[in-house]
Coordinates of C-alpha atoms in Angstrom, one line a residue:
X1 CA 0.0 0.0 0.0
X2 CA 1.1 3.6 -0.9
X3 CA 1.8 6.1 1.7
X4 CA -1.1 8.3 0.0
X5 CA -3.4 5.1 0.2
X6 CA -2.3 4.6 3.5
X7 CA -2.8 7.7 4.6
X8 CA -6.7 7.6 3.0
X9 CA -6.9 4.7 5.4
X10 CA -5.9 6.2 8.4
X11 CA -7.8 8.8 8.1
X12 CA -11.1 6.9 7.5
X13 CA -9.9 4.6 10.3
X14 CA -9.9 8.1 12.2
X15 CA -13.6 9.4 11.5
X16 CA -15.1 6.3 11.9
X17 CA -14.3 6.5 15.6
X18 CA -16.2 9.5 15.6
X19 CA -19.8 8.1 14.4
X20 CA -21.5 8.3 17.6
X21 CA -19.3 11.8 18.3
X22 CA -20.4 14.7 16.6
X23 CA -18.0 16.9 18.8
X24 CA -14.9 15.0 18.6
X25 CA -15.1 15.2 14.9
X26 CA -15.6 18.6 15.6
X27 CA -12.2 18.8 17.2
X28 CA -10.9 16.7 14.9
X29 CA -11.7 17.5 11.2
X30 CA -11.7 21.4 11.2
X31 CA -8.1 23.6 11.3
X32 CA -9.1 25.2 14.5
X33 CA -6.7 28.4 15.3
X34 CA -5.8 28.5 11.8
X35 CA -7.2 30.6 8.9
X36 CA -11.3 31.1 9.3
X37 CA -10.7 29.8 12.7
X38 CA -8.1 31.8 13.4
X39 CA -8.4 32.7 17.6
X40 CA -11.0 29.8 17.9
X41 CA -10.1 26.6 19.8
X42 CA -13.5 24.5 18.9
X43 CA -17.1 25.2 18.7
X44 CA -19.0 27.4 21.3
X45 CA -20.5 26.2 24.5
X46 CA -23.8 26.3 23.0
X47 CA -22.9 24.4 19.9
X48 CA -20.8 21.8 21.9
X49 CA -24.0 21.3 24.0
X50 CA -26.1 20.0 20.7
X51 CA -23.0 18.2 19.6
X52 CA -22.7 16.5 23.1
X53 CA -26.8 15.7 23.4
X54 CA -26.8 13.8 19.9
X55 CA -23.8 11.7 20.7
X56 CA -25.3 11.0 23.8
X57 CA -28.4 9.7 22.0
X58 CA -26.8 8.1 19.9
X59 CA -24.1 6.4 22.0
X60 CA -27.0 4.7 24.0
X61 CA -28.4 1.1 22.5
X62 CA -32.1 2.3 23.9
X63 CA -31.8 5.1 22.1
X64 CA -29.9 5.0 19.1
X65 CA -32.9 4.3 16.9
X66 CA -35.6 5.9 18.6
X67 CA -36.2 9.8 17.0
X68 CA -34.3 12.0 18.0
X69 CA -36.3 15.9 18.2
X70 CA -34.0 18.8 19.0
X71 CA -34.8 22.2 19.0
X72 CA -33.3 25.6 19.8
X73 CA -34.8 28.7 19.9
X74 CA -32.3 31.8 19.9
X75 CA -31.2 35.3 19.7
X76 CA -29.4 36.5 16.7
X77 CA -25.8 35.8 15.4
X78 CA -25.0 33.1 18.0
X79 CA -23.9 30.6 15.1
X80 CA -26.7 28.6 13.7
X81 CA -25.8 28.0 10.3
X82 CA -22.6 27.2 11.7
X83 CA -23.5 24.5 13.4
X84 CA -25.5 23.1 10.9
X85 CA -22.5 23.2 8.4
X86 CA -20.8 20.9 11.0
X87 CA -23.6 18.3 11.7
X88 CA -24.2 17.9 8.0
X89 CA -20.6 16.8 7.4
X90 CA -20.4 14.8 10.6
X91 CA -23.6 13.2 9.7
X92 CA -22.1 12.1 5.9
X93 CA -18.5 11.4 7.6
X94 CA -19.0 9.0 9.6
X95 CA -22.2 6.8 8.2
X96 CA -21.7 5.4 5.1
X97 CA -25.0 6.3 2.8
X98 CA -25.8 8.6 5.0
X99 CA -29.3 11.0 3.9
X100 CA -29.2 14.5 5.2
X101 CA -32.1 17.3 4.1
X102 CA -31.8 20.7 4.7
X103 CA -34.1 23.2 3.9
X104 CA -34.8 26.9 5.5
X105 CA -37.8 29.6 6.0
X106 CA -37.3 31.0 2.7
X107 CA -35.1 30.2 -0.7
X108 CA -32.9 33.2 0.0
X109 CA -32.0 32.0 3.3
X110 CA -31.0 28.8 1.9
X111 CA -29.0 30.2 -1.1
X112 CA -27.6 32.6 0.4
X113 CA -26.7 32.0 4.5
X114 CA -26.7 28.1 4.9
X115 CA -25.5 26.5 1.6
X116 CA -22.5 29.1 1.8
X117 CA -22.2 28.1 5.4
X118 CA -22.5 24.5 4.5
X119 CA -19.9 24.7 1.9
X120 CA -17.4 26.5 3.9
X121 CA -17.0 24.2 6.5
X122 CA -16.8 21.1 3.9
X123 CA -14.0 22.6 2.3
X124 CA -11.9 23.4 5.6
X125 CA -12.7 19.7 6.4
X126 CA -9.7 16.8 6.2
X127 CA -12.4 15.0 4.9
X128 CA -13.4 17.6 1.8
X129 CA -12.0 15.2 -0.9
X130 CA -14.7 12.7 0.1
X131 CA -17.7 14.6 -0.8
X132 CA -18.2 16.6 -4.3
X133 CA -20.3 20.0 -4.0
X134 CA -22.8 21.1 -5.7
X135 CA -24.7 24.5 -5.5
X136 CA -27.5 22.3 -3.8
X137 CA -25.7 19.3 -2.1
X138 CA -23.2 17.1 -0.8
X139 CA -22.7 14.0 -2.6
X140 CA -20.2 11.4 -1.8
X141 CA -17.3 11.0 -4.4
X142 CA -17.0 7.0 -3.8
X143 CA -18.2 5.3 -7.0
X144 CA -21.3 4.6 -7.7
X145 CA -22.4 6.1 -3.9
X146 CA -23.1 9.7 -5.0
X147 CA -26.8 9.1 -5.2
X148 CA -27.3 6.8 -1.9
X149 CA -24.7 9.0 0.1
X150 CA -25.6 12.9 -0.1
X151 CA -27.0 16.1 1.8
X152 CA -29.3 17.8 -0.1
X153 CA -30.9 21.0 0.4
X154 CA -34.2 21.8 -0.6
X155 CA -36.9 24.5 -0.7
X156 CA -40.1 23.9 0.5
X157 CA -43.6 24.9 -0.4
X158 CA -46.9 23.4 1.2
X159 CA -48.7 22.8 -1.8
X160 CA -45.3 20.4 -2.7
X161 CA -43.9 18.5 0.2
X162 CA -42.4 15.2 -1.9
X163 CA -39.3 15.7 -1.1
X164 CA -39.7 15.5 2.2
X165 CA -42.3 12.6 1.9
X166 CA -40.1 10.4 0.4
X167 CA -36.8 10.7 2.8
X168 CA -36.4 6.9 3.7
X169 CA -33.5 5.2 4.8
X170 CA -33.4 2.0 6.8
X171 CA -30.6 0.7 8.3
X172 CA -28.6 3.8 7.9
X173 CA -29.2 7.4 9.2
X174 CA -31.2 10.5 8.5
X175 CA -30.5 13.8 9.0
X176 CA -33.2 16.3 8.7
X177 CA -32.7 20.2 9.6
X178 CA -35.0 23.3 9.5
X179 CA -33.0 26.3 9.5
X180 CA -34.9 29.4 10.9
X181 CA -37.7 27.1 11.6
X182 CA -40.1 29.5 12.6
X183 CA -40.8 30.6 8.8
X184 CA -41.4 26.9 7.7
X185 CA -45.0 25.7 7.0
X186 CA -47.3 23.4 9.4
X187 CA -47.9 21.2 6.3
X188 CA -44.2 20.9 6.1
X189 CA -43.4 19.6 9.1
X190 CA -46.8 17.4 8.8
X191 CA -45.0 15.6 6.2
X192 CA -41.4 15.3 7.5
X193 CA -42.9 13.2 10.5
X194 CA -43.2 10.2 7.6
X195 CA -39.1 10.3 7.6
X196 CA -39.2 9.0 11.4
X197 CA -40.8 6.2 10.9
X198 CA -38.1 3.6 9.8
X199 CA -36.8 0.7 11.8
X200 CA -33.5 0.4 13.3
X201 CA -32.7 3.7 11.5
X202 CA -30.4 6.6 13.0
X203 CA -33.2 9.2 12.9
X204 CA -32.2 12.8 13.7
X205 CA -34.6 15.8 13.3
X206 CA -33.2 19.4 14.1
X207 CA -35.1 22.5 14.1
X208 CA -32.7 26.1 14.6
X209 CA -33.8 29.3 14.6
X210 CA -34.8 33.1 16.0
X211 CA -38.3 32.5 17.2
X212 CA -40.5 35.2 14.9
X213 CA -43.6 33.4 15.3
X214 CA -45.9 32.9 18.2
X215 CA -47.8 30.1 16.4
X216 CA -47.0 27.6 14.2
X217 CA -45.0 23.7 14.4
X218 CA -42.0 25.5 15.8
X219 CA -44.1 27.3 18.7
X220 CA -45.5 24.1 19.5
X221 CA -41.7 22.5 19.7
X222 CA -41.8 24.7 22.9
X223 CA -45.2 24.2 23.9
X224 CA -47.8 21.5 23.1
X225 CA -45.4 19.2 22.0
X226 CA -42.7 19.9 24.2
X227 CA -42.6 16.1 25.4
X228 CA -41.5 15.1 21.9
X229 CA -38.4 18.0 21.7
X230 CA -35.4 18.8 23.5
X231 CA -35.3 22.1 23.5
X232 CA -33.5 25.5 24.9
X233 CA -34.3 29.2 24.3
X234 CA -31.2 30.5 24.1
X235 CA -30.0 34.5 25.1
X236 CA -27.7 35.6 22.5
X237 CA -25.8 37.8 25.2
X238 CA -24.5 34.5 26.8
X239 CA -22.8 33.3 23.9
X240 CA -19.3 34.0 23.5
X241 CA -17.7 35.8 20.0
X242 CA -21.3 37.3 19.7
X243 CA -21.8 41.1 18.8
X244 CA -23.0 42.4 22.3
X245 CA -22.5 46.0 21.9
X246 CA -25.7 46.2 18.9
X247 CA -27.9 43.7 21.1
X248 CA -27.8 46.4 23.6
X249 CA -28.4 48.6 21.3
X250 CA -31.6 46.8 20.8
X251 CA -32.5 46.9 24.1
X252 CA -32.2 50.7 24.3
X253 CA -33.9 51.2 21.8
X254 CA -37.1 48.9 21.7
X255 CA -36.8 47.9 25.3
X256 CA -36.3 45.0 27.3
X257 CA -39.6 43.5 27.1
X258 CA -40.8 44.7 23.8
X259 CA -41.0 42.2 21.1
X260 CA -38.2 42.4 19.0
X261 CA -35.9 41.8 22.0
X262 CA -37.6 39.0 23.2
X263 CA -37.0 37.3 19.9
X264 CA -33.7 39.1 18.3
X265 CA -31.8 39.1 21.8
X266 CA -33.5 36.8 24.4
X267 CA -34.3 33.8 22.2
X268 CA -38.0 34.0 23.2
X269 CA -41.2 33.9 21.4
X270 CA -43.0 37.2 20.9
X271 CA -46.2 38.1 23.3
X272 CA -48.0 38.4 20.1
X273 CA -49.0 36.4 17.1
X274 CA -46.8 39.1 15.2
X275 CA -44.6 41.9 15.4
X276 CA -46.2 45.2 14.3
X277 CA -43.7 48.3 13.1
X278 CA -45.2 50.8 14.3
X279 CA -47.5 50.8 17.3
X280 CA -51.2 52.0 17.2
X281 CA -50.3 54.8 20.1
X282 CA -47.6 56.3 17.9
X283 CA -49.7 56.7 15.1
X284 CA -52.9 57.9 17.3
X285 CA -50.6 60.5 19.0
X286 CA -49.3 61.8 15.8
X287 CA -52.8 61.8 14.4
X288 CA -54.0 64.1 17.0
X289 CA -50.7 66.1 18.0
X290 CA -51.2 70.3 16.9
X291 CA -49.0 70.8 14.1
X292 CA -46.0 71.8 15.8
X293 CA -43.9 75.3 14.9
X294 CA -41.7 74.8 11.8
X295 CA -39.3 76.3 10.3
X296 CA -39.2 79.2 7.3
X297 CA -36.1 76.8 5.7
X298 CA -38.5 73.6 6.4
X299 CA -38.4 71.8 2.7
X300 CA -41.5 70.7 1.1
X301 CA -41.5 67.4 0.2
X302 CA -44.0 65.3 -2.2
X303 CA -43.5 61.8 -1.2
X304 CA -45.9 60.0 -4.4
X305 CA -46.9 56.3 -3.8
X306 CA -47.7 54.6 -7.7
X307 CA -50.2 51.8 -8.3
X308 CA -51.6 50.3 -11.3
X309 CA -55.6 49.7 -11.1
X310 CA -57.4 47.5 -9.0
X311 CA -58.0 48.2 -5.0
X312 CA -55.0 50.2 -4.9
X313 CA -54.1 53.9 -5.0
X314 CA -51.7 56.5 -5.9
X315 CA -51.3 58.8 -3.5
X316 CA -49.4 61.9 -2.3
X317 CA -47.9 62.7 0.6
X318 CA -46.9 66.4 1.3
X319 CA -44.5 67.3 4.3
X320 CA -42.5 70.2 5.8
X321 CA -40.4 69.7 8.4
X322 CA -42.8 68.0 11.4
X323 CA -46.3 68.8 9.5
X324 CA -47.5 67.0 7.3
X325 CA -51.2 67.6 7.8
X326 CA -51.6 71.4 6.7
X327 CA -51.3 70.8 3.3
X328 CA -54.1 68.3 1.5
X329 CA -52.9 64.9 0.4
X330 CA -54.5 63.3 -2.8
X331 CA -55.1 60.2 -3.6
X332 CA -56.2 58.7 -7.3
X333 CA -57.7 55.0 -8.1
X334 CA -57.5 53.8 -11.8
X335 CA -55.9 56.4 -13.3
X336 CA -52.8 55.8 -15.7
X337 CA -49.3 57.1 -15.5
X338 CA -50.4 60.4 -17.9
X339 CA -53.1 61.4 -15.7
X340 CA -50.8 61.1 -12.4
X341 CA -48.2 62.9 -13.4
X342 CA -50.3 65.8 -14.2
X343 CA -52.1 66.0 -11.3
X344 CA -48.8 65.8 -9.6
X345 CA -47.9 68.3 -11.6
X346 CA -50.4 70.8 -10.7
X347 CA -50.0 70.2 -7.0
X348 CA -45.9 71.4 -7.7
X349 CA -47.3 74.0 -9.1
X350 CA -49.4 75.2 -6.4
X351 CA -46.6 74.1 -3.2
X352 CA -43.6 74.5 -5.1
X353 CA -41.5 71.6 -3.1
X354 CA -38.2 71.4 -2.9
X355 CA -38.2 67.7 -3.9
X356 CA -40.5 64.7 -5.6
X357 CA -39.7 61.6 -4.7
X358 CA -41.7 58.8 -6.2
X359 CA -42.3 55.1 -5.8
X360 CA -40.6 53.9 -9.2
X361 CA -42.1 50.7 -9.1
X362 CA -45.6 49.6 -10.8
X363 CA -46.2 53.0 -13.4
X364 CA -43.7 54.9 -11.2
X365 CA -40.9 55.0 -13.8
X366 CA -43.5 56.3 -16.1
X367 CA -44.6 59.1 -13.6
X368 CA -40.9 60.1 -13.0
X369 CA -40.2 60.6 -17.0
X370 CA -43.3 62.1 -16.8
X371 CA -43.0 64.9 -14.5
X372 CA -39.5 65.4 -15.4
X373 CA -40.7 67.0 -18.8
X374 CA -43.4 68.8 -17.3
X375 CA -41.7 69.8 -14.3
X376 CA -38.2 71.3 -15.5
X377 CA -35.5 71.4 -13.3
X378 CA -38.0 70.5 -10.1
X379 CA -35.8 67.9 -8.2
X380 CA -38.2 64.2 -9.2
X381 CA -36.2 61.5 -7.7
X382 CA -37.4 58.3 -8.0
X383 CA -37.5 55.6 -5.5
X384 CA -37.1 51.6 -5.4
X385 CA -38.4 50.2 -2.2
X386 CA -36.1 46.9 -3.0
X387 CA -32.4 48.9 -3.3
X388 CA -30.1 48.4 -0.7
X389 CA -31.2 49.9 2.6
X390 CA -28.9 52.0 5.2
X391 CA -28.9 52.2 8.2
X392 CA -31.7 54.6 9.6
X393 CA -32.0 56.0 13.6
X394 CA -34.8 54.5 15.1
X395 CA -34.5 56.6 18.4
X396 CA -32.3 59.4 18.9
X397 CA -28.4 57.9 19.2
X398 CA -30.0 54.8 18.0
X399 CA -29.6 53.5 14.0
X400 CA -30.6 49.9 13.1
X401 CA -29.3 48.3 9.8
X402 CA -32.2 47.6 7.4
X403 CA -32.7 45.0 4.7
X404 CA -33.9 47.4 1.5
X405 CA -34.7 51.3 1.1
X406 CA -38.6 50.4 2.5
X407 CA -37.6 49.4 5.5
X408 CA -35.0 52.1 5.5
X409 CA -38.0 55.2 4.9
X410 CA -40.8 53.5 7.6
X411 CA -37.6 53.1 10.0
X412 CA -36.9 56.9 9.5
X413 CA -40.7 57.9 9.7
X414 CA -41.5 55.6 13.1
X415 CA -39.0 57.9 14.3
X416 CA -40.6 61.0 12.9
X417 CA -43.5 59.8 14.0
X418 CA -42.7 60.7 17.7
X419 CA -42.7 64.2 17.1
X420 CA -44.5 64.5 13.7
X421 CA -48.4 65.8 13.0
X422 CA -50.2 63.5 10.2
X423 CA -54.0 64.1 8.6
X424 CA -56.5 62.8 10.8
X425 CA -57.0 59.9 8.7
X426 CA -58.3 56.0 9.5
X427 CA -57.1 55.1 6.3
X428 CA -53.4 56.5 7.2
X429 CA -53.7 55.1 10.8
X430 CA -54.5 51.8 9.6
X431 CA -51.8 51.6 6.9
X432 CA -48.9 53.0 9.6
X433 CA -50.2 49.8 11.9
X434 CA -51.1 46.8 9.3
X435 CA -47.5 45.8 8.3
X436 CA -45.8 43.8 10.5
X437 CA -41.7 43.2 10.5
X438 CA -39.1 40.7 11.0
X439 CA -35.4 40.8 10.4
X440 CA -33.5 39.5 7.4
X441 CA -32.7 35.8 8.1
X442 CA -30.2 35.0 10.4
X443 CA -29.2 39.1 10.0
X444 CA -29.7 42.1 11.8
X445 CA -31.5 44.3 9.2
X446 CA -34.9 44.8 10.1
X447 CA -37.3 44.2 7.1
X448 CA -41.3 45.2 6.8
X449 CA -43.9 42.8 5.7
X450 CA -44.5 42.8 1.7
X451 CA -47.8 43.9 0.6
X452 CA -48.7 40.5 -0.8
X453 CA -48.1 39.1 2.5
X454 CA -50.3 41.9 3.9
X455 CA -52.9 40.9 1.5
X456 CA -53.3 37.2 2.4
X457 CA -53.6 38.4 5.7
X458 CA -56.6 40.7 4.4
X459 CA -55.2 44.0 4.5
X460 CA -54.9 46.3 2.0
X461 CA -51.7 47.7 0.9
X462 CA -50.8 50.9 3.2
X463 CA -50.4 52.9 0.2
X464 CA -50.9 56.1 2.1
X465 CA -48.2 55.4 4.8
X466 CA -46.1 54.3 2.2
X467 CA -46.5 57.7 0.0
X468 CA -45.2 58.8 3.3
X469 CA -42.3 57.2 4.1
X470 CA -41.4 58.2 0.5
X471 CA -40.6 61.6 2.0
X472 CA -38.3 60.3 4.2
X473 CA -36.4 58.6 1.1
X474 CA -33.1 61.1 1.0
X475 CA -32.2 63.8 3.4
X476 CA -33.3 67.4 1.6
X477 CA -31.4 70.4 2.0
X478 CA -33.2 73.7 3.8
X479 CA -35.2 76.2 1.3
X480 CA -34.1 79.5 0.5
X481 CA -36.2 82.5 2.2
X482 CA -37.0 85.8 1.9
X483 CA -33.6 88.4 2.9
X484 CA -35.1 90.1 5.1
X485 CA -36.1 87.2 6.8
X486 CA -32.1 85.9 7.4
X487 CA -31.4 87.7 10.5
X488 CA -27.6 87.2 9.9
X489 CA -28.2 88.9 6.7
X490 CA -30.1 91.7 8.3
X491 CA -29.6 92.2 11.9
X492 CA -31.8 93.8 14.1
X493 CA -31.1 97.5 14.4
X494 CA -32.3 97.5 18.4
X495 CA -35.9 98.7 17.8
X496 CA -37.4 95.8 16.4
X497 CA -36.5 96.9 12.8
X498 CA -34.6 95.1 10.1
X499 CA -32.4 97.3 7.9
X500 CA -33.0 98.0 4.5
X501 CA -33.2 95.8 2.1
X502 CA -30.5 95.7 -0.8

């Protein structure tokens, strides 16, 4: 035998000590202190935990092939999809045919946080030559074993669950994960309960995630079901390596017992069924708070919200500093993109503001071009709610990342909302309290419910909160007065007088 051959040998002979060991193959496959690992010495006490309690199961003879049900619920950025990277490739290293599915709360978080994840980790591994990747999977590079011995990861929908249906594997092991669990369908999990049900079978069913949901198969880990799960709810300020400078900023800002803590920080569900943005009392107050004093260099700004036909609207927002109730909003169903702009037009006529900003999606692009020619050299910016968002202040010294230029405006207008006047409008109050938010998976950037989301729920769209937050879309520069209004220009001559004016 060759020394590379013999070397191949050893180093199987190595891993297969590890099959009922998830942490010592840990310890033992992965370059810890070195590279990507640089400053780390293994995985975190949290992580070692799960590795510890399914090599505990599994080490037992009157357990080893009864289900094992683990859940964790969590705060943010404690290392989720790290973990799963490394279970995956313990799973496939040290089983032979070995079945592991992986799937997540949305397509995005799979493509983009845990098949990254998952691929990162297989690559640092000793053992990365013995499994081929794939944008999708994990299949072992032993001939003829590729299909029998993989990791796939899947998408889900409820309306398609054969994937999950059909995960069999007697005599051997399976592996299935939900990452950020919370997001993933009843039906879903309905289904994946046919995976446990094969004799003298390794079974293994994990379930990761922030808990965004108060109802729903991941609640019920917690709760009705709790007999059938291990579970934990885990604080993201006791983890080590975690970033606890922002999760106090998230205390400070929202409060220890408001929602978003209890899910983002604490690892706990939320007190309600969801999470709304902005709270009915800050948009009553601001509904019924006198127009406070402004400013002669307060900018006008048209904030215009575009929609097609059918129950939607196009409407305009107009606001000046901290009012934006003394001048009239408009709204228009079923007209086109010609008839808008004009309208539009006439209004810039009549306020002359220092800036336009329009929703560009739907017939916005067309409203832009539009009032552009009619408009001359009017500032009309236009506005894509999906671009990358910024961070925004939520409270005074207080700025939260966000997940797209939406969630960047209705983060900058909750804030406004504190001191700001709005008309005395159901319509708007409604539309400031129907969308709910989340975070970006496994990510700090807050992100507002879509309006087809809102929709299935049975709400409209909030067309007139968002025309809106459309004024809160780019900072706009003060408006030129009058001289003899500029006291610096024209001081006060000590009798109440201004001088002359030049």
């Amino acid at each position: 035998m060759g020394k590379k051959a013999a070397a191949a040998s050893d180093l199987a002979e190595a891993i297969g000590a590890f099959t009922h060991d998830p942490l010592g193959h840990a310890l033992f496959v992965y370059p810890w202190g070195q590279g990507p690992l640089a400053g780390m010495t293994g995985p975190r006490r949290w992580q070692r935990a799960v590795l510890d309690e399914i090599g505990a199961h599994l080490a037992d003879p009157a357990t080893r092939h009864t289900p094992l049900r683990l859940a964790r619920a969590s705060g943010h950025g404690i290392g989720k999809s790290a973990l799963v990277a490394m279970i995956v490739k313990w799973a496939l290293d040290t089983c032979p045919d070995t079945r592991v599915l992986v799937t997540a709360n949305t397509e995005s978080q799979l493509d983009t946080k845990t098949a990254p994840e998952i691929a990162k980790w297989a690559q640092m591994a000793l053992t990365a030559p013995w499994f081929a990747q794939t944008r999708r999977a994990l299949a072992s590079t032993a001939p003829g074993r590729g299909p029998s011995w993989r990791a796939d990861l899947v998408t889900w929908s409820e309306h398609n669950t054969e994937a999950f249906a059909g995960l069999h594997n007697m005599g051997r092991r399976i592996v299935l994960i939900f990452d950020e669990a919370s997001g993933i369908a009843d039906k879903v999990w309905e289904v994946a309960l046919g995976a446990l049900t094969d004799a003298d079978t390794e079974l293994i069913w994990l379930a990761f995630g922030n808990p965004t949901q108060n109802t729903g198969a991941f609640r019920e880990c917690f709760a009705k079901h709790r007999n059938l799960w291990r579970t934990a709810q885990i604080d993201a300020r006791t983890v080590e390596g975690v970033n606890t400078r922002y999760l106090d900023e998230l205390v400070a800002a929202y409060g220890a017992d408001s929602d978003v803590v209890r899910v983002r920080v604490r690892g706990q569900f939320p007190s309600s069924s969801s999470m709304q943005f902005i709270p009915q009392d800050l948009a009553e107050a601001a509904r019924q708070r006198a127009i406070p004093a402004g400013l002669p260099t307060d900018p006008v700004i048209f904030g215009v919200d575009c929609a097609r036909f059918g129950d939607d609207e196009s409407v305009l927002a107009i606001r000046s500093g901290r009012d934006a109730r003394s001048r009239a909003w408009k709204s228009w169903r079923g007209v086109d993109a010609m008839q808008l702009a004009g309208d539009i037009a006439l209004e810039a006529q009549r306020h002359r503001p220092d800036a336009i900003f329009v929703d560009a999606g739907n017939v916005g692009a067309a409203v832009v071009d539009r009032l552009r020619q009619l408009l001359g050299e009017m500032p009309v910016i236009e506005v894509w709610f999906g671009a990358k968002g910024r961070e925004a202040e939520l409270e005074p010294g207080v700025s939260v990342p966000t997940a797209n230029k939406r969630a960047e405006m209705w983060t900058r207008m909750r804030a406004w909302l504190g001191q700001g006047a709005v008309p005395d409008s159901d319509r708007l109050r409604d539309d400031l309290i129907g969308p709910t938010y989340s975070f970006a998976a496994d990510d700090t950037r807050v992100q507002l419910e879509k309006k087809p989301d809102m929709k299935r729920r049975g709400l409209p769209s909030p067309d007139w909160a968002d025309a809106l937050a459309c004024t809160f879309a780019e900072a706009v520069g003060p408006r030129a007065v009058p001289a003899w209004l500029e006291p610096a220009v024209h001081p006060d001559d000590g009798a109440g007088r201004y001088g002359e004016l030049g």
